[in-house]
Structure formats: structure tokens, C-alpha cells
PDB file of C-alpha atoms and ligand atoms in Angstrom:
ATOM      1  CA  UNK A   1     -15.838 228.794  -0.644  1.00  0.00           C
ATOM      2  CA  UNK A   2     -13.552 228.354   2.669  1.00  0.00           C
ATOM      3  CA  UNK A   3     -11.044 229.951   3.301  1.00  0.00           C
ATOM      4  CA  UNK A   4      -8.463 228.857   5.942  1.00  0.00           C
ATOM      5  CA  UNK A   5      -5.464 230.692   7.562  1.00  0.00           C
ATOM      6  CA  UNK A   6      -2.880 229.086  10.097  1.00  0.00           C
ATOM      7  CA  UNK A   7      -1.325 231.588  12.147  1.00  0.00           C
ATOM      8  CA  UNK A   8       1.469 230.960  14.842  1.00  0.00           C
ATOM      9  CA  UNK A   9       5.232 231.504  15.310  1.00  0.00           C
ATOM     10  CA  UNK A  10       8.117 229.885  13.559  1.00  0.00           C
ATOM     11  CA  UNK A  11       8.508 226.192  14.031  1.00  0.00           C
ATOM     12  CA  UNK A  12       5.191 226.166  15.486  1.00  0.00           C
ATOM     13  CA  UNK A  13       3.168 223.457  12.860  1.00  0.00           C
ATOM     14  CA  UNK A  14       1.596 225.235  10.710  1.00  0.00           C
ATOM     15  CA  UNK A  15       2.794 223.732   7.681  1.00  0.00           C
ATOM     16  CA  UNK A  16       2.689 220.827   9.133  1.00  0.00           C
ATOM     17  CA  UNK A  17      -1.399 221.336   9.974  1.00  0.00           C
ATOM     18  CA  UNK A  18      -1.819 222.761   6.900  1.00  0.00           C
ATOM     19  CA  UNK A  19      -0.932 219.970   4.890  1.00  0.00           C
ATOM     20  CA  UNK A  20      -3.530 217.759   7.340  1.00  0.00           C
ATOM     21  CA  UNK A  21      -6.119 220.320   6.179  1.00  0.00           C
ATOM     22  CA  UNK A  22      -5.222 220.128   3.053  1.00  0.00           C
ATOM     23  CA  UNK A  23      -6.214 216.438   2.880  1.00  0.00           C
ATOM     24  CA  UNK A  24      -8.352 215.678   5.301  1.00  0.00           C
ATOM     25  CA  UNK A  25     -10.842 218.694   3.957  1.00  0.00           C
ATOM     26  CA  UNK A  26      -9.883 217.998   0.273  1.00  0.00           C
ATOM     27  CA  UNK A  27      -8.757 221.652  -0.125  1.00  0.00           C
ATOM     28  CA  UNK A  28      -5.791 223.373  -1.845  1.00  0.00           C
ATOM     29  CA  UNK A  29      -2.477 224.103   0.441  1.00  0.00           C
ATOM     30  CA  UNK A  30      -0.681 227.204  -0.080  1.00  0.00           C
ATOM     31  CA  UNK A  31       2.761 227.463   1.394  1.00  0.00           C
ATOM     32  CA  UNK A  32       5.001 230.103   2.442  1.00  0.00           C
ATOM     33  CA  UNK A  33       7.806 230.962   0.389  1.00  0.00           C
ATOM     34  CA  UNK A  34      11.210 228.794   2.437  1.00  0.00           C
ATOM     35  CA  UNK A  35      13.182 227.127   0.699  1.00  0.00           C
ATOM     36  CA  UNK A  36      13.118 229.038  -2.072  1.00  0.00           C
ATOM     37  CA  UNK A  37      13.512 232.109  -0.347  1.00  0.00           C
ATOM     38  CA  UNK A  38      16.865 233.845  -1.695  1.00  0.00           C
ATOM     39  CA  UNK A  39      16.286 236.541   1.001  1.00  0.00           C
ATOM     40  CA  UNK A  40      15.568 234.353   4.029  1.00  0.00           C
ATOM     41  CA  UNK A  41      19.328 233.354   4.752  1.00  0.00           C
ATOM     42  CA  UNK A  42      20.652 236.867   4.080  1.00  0.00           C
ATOM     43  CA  UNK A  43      18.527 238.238   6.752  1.00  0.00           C
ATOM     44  CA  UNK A  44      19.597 235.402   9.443  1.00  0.00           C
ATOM     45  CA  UNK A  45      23.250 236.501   8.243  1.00  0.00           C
ATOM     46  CA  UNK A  46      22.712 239.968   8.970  1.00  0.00           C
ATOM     47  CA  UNK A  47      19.167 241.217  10.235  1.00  0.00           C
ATOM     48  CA  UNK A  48      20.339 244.888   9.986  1.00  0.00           C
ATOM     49  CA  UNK A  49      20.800 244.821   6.478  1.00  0.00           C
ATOM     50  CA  UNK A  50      17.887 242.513   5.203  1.00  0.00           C
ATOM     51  CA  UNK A  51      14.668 242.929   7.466  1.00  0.00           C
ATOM     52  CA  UNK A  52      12.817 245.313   5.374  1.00  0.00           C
ATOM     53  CA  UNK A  53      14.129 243.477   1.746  1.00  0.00           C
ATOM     54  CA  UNK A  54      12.997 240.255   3.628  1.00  0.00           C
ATOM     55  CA  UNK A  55       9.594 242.114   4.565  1.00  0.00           C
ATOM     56  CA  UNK A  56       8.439 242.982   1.192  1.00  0.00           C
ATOM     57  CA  UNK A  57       9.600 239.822   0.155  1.00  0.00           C
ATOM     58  CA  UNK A  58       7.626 238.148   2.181  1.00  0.00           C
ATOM     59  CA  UNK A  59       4.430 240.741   1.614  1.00  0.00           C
ATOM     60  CA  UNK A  60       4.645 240.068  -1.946  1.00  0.00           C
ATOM     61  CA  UNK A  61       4.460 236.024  -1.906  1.00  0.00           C
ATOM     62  CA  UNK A  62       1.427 236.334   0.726  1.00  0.00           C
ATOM     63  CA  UNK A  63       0.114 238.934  -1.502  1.00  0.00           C
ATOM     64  CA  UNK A  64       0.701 236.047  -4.954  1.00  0.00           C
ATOM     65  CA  UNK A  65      -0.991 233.358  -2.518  1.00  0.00           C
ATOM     66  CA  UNK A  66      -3.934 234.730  -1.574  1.00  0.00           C
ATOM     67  CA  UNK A  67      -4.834 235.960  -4.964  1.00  0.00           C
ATOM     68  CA  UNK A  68      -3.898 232.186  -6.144  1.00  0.00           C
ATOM     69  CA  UNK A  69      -5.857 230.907  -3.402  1.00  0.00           C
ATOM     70  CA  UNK A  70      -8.852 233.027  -4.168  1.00  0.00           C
ATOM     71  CA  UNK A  71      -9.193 231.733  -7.294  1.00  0.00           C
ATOM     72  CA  UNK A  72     -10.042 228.582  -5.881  1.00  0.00           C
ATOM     73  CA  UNK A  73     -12.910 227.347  -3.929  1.00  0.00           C
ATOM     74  CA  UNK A  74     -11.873 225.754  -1.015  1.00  0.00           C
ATOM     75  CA  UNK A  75      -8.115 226.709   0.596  1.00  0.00           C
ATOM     76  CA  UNK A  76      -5.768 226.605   3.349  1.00  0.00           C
ATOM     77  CA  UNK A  77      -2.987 229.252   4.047  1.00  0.00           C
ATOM     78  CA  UNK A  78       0.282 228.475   6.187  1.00  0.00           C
ATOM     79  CA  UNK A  79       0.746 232.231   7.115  1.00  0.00           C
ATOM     80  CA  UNK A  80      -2.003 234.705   7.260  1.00  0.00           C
ATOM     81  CA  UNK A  81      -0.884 238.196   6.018  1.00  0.00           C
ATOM     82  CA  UNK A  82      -1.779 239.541   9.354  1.00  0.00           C
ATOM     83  CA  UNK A  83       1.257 238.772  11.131  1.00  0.00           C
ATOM     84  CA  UNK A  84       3.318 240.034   8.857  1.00  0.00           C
ATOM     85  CA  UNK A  85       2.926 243.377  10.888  1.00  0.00           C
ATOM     86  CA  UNK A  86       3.994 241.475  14.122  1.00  0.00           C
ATOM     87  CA  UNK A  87       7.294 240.411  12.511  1.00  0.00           C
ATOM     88  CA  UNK A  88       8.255 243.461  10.707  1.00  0.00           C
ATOM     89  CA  UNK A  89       7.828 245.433  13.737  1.00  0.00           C
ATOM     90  CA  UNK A  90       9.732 243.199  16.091  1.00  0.00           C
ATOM     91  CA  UNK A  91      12.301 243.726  13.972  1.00  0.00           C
ATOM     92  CA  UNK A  92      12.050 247.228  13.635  1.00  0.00           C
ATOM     93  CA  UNK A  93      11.861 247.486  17.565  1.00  0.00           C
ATOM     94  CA  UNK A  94      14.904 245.791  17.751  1.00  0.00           C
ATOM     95  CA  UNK A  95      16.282 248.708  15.003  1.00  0.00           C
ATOM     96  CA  UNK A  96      16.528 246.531  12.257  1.00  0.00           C
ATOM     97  CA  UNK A  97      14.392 249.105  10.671  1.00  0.00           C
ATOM     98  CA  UNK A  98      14.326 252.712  10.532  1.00  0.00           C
ATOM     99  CA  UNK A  99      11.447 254.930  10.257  1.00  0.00           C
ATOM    100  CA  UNK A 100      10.614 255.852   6.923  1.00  0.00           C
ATOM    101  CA  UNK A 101      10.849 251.787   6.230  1.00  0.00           C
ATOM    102  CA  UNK A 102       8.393 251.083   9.251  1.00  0.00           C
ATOM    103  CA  UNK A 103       6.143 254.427   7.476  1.00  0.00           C
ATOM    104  CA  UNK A 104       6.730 252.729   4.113  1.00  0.00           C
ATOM    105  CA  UNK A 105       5.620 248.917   5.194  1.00  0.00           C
ATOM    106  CA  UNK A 106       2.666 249.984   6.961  1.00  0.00           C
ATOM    107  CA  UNK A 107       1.190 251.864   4.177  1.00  0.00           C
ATOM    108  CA  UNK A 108       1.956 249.317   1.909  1.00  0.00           C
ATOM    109  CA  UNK A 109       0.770 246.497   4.203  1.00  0.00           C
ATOM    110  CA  UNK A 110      -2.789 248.674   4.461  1.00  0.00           C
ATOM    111  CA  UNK A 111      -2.933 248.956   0.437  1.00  0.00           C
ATOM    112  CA  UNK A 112      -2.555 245.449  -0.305  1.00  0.00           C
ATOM    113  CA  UNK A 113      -5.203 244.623   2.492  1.00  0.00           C
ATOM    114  CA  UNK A 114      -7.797 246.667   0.684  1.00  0.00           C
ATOM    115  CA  UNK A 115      -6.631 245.630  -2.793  1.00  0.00           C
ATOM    116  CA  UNK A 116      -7.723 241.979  -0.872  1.00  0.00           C
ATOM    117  CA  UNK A 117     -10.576 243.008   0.024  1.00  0.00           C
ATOM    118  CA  UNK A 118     -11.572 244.807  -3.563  1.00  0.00           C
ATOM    119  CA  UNK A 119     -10.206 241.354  -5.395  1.00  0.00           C
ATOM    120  CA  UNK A 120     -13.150 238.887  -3.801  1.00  0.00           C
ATOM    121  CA  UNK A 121     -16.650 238.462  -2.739  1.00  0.00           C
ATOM    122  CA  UNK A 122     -14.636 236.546   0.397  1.00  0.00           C
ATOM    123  CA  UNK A 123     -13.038 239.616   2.136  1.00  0.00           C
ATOM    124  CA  UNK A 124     -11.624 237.903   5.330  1.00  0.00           C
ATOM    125  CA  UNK A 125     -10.850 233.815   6.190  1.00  0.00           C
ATOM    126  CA  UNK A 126     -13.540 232.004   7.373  1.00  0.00           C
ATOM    127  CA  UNK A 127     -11.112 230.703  10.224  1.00  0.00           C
ATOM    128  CA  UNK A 128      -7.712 231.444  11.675  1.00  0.00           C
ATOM    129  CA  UNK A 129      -6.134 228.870  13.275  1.00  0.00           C
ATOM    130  CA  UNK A 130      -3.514 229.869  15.445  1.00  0.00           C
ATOM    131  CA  UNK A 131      -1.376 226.774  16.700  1.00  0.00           C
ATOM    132  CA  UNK A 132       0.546 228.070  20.090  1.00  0.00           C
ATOM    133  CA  UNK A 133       3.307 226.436  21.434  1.00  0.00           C
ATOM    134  CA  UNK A 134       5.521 227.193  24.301  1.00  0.00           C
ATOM    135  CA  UNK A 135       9.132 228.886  24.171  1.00  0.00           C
ATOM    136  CA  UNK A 136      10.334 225.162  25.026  1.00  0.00           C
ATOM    137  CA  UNK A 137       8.388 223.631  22.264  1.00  0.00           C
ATOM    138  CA  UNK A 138       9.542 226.490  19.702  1.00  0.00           C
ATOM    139  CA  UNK A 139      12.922 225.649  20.344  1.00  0.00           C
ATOM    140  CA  UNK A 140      12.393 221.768  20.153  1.00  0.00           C
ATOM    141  CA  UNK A 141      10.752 222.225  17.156  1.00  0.00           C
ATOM    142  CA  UNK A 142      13.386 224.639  15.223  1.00  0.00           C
ATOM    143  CA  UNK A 143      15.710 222.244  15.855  1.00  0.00           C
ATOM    144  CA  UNK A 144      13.886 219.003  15.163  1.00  0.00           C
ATOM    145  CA  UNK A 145      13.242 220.674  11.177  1.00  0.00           C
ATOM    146  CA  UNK A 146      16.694 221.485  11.472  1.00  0.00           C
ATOM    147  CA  UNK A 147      16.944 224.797   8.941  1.00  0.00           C
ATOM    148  CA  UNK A 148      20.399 225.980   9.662  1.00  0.00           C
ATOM    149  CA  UNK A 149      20.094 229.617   9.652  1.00  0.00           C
ATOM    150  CA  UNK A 150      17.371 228.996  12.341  1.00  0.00           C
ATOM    151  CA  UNK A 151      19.285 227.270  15.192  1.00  0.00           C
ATOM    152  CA  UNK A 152      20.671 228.672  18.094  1.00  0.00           C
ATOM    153  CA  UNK A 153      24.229 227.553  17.383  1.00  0.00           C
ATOM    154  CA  UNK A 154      23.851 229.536  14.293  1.00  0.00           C
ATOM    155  CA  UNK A 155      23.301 232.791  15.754  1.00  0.00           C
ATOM    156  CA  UNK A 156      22.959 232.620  20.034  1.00  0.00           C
ATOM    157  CA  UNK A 157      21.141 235.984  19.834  1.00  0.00           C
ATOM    158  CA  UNK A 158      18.303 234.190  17.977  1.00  0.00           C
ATOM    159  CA  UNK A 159      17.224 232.984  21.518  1.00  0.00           C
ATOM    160  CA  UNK A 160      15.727 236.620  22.804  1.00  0.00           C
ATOM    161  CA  UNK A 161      14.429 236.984  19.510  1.00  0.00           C
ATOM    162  CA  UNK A 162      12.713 233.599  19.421  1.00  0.00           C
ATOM    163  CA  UNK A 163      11.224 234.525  22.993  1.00  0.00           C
ATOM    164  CA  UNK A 164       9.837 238.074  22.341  1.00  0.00           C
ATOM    165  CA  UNK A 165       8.021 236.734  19.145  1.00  0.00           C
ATOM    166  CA  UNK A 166       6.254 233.978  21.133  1.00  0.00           C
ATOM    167  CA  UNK A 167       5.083 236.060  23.293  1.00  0.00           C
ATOM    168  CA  UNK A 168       4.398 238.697  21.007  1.00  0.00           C
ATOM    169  CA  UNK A 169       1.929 236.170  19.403  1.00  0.00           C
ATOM    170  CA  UNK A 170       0.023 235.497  22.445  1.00  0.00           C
ATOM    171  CA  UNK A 171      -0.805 239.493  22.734  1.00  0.00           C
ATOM    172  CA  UNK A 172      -1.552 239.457  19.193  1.00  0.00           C
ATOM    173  CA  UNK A 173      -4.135 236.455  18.914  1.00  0.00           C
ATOM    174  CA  UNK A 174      -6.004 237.796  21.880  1.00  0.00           C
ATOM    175  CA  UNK A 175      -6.711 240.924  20.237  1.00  0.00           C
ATOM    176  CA  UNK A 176      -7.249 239.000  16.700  1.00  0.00           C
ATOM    177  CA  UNK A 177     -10.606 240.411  15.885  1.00  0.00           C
ATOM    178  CA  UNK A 178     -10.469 240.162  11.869  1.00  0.00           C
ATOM    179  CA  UNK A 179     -12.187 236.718  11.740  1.00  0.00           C
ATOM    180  CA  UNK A 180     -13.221 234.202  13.427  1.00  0.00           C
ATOM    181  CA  UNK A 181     -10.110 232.332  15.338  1.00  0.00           C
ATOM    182  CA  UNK A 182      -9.565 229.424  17.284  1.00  0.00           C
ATOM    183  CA  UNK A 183      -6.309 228.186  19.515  1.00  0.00           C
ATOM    184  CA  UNK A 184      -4.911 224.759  18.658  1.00  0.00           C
ATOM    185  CA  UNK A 185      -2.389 223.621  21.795  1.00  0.00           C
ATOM    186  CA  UNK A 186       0.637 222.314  19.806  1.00  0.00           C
ATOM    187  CA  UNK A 187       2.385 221.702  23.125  1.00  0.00           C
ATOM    188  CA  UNK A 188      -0.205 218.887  24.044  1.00  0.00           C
ATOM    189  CA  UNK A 189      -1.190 217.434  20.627  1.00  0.00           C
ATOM    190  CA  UNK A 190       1.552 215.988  18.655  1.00  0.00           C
ATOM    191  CA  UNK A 191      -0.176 216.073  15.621  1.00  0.00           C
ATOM    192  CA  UNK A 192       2.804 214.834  13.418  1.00  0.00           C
ATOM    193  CA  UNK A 193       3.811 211.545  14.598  1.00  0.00           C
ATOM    194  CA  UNK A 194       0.522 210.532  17.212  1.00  0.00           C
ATOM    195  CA  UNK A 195      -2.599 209.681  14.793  1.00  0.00           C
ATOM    196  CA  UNK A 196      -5.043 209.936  18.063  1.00  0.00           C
ATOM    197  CA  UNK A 197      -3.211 213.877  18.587  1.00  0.00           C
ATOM    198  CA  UNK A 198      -4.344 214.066  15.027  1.00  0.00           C
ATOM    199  CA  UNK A 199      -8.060 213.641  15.152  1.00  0.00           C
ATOM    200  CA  UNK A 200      -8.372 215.352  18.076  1.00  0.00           C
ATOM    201  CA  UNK A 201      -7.383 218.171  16.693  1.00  0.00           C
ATOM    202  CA  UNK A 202      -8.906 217.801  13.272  1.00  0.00           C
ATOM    203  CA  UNK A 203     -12.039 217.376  15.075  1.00  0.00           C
ATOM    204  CA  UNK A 204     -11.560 220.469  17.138  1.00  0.00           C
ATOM    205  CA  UNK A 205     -11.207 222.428  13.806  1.00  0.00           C
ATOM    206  CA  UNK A 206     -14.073 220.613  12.393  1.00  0.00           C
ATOM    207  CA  UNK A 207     -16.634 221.325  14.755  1.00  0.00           C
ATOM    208  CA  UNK A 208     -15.352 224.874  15.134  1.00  0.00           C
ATOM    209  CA  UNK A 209     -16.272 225.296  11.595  1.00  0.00           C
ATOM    210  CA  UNK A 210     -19.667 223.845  12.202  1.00  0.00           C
ATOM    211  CA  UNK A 211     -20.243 226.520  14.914  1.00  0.00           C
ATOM    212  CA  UNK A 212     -19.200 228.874  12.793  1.00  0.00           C
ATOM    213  CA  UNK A 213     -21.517 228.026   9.874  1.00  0.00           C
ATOM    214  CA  UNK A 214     -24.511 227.875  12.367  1.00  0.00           C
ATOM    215  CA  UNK A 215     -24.095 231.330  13.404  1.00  0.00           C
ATOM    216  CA  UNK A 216     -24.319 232.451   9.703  1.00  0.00           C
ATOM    217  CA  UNK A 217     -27.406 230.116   8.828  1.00  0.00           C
TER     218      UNK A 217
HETATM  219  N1  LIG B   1       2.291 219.135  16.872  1.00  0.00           N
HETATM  220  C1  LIG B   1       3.486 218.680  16.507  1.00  0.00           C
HETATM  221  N2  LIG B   1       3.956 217.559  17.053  1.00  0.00           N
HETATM  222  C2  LIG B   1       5.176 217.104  16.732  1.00  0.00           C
HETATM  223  N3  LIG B   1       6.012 217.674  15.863  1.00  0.00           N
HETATM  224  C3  LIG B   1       5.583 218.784  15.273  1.00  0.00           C
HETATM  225  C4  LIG B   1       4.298 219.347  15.554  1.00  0.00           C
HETATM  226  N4  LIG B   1       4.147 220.463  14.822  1.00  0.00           N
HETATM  227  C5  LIG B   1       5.276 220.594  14.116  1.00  0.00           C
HETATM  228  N5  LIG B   1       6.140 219.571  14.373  1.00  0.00           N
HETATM  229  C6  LIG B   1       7.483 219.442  13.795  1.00  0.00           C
HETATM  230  O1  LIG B   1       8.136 220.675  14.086  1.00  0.00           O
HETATM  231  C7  LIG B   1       8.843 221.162  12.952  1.00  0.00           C
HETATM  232  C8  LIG B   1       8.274 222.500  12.501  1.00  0.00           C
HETATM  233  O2  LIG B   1       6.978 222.323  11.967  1.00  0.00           O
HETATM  234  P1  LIG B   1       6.427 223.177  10.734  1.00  0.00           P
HETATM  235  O3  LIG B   1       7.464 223.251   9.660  1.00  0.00           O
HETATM  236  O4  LIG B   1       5.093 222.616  10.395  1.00  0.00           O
HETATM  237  O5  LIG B   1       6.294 224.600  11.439  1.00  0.00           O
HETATM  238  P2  LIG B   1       5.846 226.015  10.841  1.00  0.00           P
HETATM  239  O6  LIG B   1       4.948 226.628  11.850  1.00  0.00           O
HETATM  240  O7  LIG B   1       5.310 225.855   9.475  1.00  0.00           O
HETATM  241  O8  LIG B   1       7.206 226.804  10.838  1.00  0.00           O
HETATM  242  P3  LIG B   1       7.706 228.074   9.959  1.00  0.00           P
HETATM  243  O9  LIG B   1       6.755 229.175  10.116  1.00  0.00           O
HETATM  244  O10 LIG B   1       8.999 228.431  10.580  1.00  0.00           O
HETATM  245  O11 LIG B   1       7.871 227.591   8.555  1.00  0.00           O
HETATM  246  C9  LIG B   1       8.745 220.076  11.895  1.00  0.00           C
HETATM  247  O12 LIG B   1       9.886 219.245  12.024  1.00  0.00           O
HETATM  248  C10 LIG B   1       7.476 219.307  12.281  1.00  0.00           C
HETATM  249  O13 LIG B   1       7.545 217.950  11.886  1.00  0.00           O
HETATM  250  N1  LIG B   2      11.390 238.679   9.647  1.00  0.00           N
HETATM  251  C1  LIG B   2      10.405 237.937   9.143  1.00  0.00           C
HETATM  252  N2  LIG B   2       9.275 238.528   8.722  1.00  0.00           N
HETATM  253  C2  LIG B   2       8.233 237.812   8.187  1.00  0.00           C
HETATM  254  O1  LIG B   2       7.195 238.364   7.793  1.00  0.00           O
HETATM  255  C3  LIG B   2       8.398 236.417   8.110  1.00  0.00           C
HETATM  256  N3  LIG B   2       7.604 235.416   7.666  1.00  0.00           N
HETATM  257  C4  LIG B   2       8.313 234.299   7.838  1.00  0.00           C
HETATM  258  N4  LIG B   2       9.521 234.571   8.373  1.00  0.00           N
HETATM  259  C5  LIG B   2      10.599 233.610   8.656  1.00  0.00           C
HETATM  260  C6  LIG B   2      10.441 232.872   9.942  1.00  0.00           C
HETATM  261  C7  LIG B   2      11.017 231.519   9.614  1.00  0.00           C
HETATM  262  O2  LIG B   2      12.427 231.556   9.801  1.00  0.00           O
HETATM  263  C8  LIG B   2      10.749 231.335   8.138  1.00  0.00           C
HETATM  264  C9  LIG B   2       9.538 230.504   7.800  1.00  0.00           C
HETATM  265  O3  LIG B   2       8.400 230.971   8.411  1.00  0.00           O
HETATM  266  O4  LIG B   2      10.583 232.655   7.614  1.00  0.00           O
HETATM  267  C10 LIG B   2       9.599 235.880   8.564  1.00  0.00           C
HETATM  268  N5  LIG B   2      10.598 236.609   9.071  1.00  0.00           N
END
């Protein structure tokens, strides 16, 4: 069994890489919960209101994925649950939250991760693949998918929040100890439209995992 996690902020590719996974390794994709995500266009509306609705939201679907995806042998995950922390307390930083909800989450967030790891044999991903792109390169790529809530002409203030979660993420995936992890540069491989960006970085995954399964044989 292998067990994949893509990690990154929004707009980043990880949808994107996980559907190349997906394929390429003949494994099972699991998305995050978008477009049908009542909750995710209330909170662009009004962050105040809907972070912590939007949070458990969110912690539930990862919670239905990875029990889905544990039922299967071989899978790839387009969020891992552990930045869900990163996002809900951003948002609480920035007051969207209030104490007893940040006391709440947390506990909750710790629960379900044991529950995880009392559901499977596989306690933690094999890999987590964190694809890191620049502030630039967020932006680019929030507008290029075009989700409406998202953009900047939407909602101006989205810019400083868009900047202090990339470089949130950067803190965070250096001090990602849970699992193995490796960095893909989505700022230098165009992986969607350039086939040779593509390989590259399949093959960087690829032998990563071969390293990997060496230092277990
Ligand atoms: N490496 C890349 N090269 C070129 N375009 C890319 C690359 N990665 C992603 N894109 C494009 O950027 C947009 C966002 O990609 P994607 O939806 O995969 O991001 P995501 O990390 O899953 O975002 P979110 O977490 O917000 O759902 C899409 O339009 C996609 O085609
Ligand atoms: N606040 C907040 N907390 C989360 O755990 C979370 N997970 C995803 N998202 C938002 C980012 C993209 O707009 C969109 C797709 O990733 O959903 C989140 N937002």
C-alpha cells in the first residue's frame, strides 16, 4: 500500500499533480471538497463569520477521504490533513476566530489524527509532496483557474492573506517531520502544459520513492 499526500498553498498544483500521480502510478485520486463546497464562498464573502464552519467543514471531508482512501491500496491525496492547522490558525491570527473555537479545533484536529492512526496498519503517508511556488506564481495561478471568490478583484485584502500563507508554508514544510517529504519547484516546472516539465518531475517523485523504499528494505 502507498500512500501519497500533496501539500502546498492554494493555486499551487496540487490537484493538478495529483491527477499526474494518479495516472502515471495507476493509483486512486482523492480530491478536496471545491466545487461542491457550500461553505467555501460564504467564507470568501465574509471570513469573520465562516472560518471555523469552513474549518470543520473542511476537517470532516479530509477526515471522509482518508478513510476512503485507506480502504484502498495504492492512493494519492490533494491536501494532507496536516495543514489544516496552518490555515485555521492564520485565520484565527487574523481574528477570524476566537479562542474557545481555536481550543475546540485543535482538540478535535488531535482526535481525528489518532482515530487515523487507530483506523490502519498505514499510520502516516509514505510521501508528502509539497509543490512550492512563489507569491508571483500563486497569484498567476489563482487567476489562470479563475475561481471567483479567489481573485484579487474579488476581495483586494485577499493579497496579504495570500502572502502570509505562502510564507507560512515555507516555515511549515521545513519543520514537516511526520513523514517523509520532498519539495517539487512549481515555479520552474510547468508541469501542466510542458510534457518535458512533466517527467522531470514525475521522475523526481519516482526516484524519491525508490530512496525511500531502500531505507526500509
Ligand atoms: N506547474 C504548473 N504549471 C503551469 N500551470 C499550473 C501548474 N500547476 C498548476 N497550474 C495551473 O494553476 C491553476 C491551479 O492549479 P491547481 O488547481 O492544480 O492548484 P491547487 O494547488 O490544487 O489549488 P487549491 O488548493 O486552491 O485547490 C490551474 O489552472 C492549473 O492548470
Ligand atoms: N480557510 C481555509 N481552511 C482550510 O483548511 C482550507 N482548505 C482549503 N481551503 C481553501 C483554499 C482554496 O480557496 C480552496 C481550495 O483549496 O479552499 C481552505 N481554507
Amino acid at each position: 500500500m502507498t500512500v501519497l499526500v500533496l501539500a502546498g498553498t492554494i493555486g499551487a498544483g496540487k490537484s493538478s499533480l495529483t491527477e499526474m500521480l494518479a495516472e502515471e502510478l495507476n493509483t486512486q485520486a482523492f480530491y478536496e471538497s471545491v466545487d461542491d463546497n457550500k461553505v467555501l464562498p460564504l467564507f470568501y464573502e465574509n471570513p469573520q463569520k465562516y472560518a471555523f464552519l469552513l474549518q470543520i467543514y473542511f476537517l470532516n471531508k479530509r477526515f471522509d477521504s482518508i478513510k476512503k482512501a485507506l480502504s484502498h491500496n495504492n492512493n494519492v491525496l490533494d491536501r494532507s490533513i496536516y495543514e489544516d492547522s496552518l490555515l485555521f490558525h492564520l485565520n484565527a491570527d487574523l481574528g477570524r476566530a476566537d479562542e474557545t473555537e481555536v481550543e475546540v479545533y485543535d482538540d478535535l484536529l488531535q482526535n481525528m489524527l489518532e482515530e487515523i492512526d487507530s483506523l490502519s496498519f498505514k499510520k502516516r503517508p509514505d510521501l508528502l509532496i509539497h509543490v512550492k511556488v512563489s507569491f508571483d506564481k500563486m497569484l498567476e495561478r489563482i487567476q489562470k483557474r479563475g475561481r471567483v471568490y479567489e481573485q484579487l478583484d474579488y476581495d483586494p485584502s485577499l493579497y496579504d492573506y495570500y502572502k502570509e500563507l505562502n510564507n507560512r508554508y515555507d516555515k511549515w514544510f521545513e519543520t514537516f517531520n511526520i513523514c517523509p517529504k520532498i519539495q517539487i519547484d512549481g515555479d520552474r516546472y510547468d508541469f501542466v502544459e510542458d510534457p518535458t516539465a512533466r517527467t522531470e518531475v514525475l521522475r523526481q517523485i519516482k526516484e524519491k520513492l525508490k530512496e525511500i523504499e531502500g531505507e526500509r528494505a
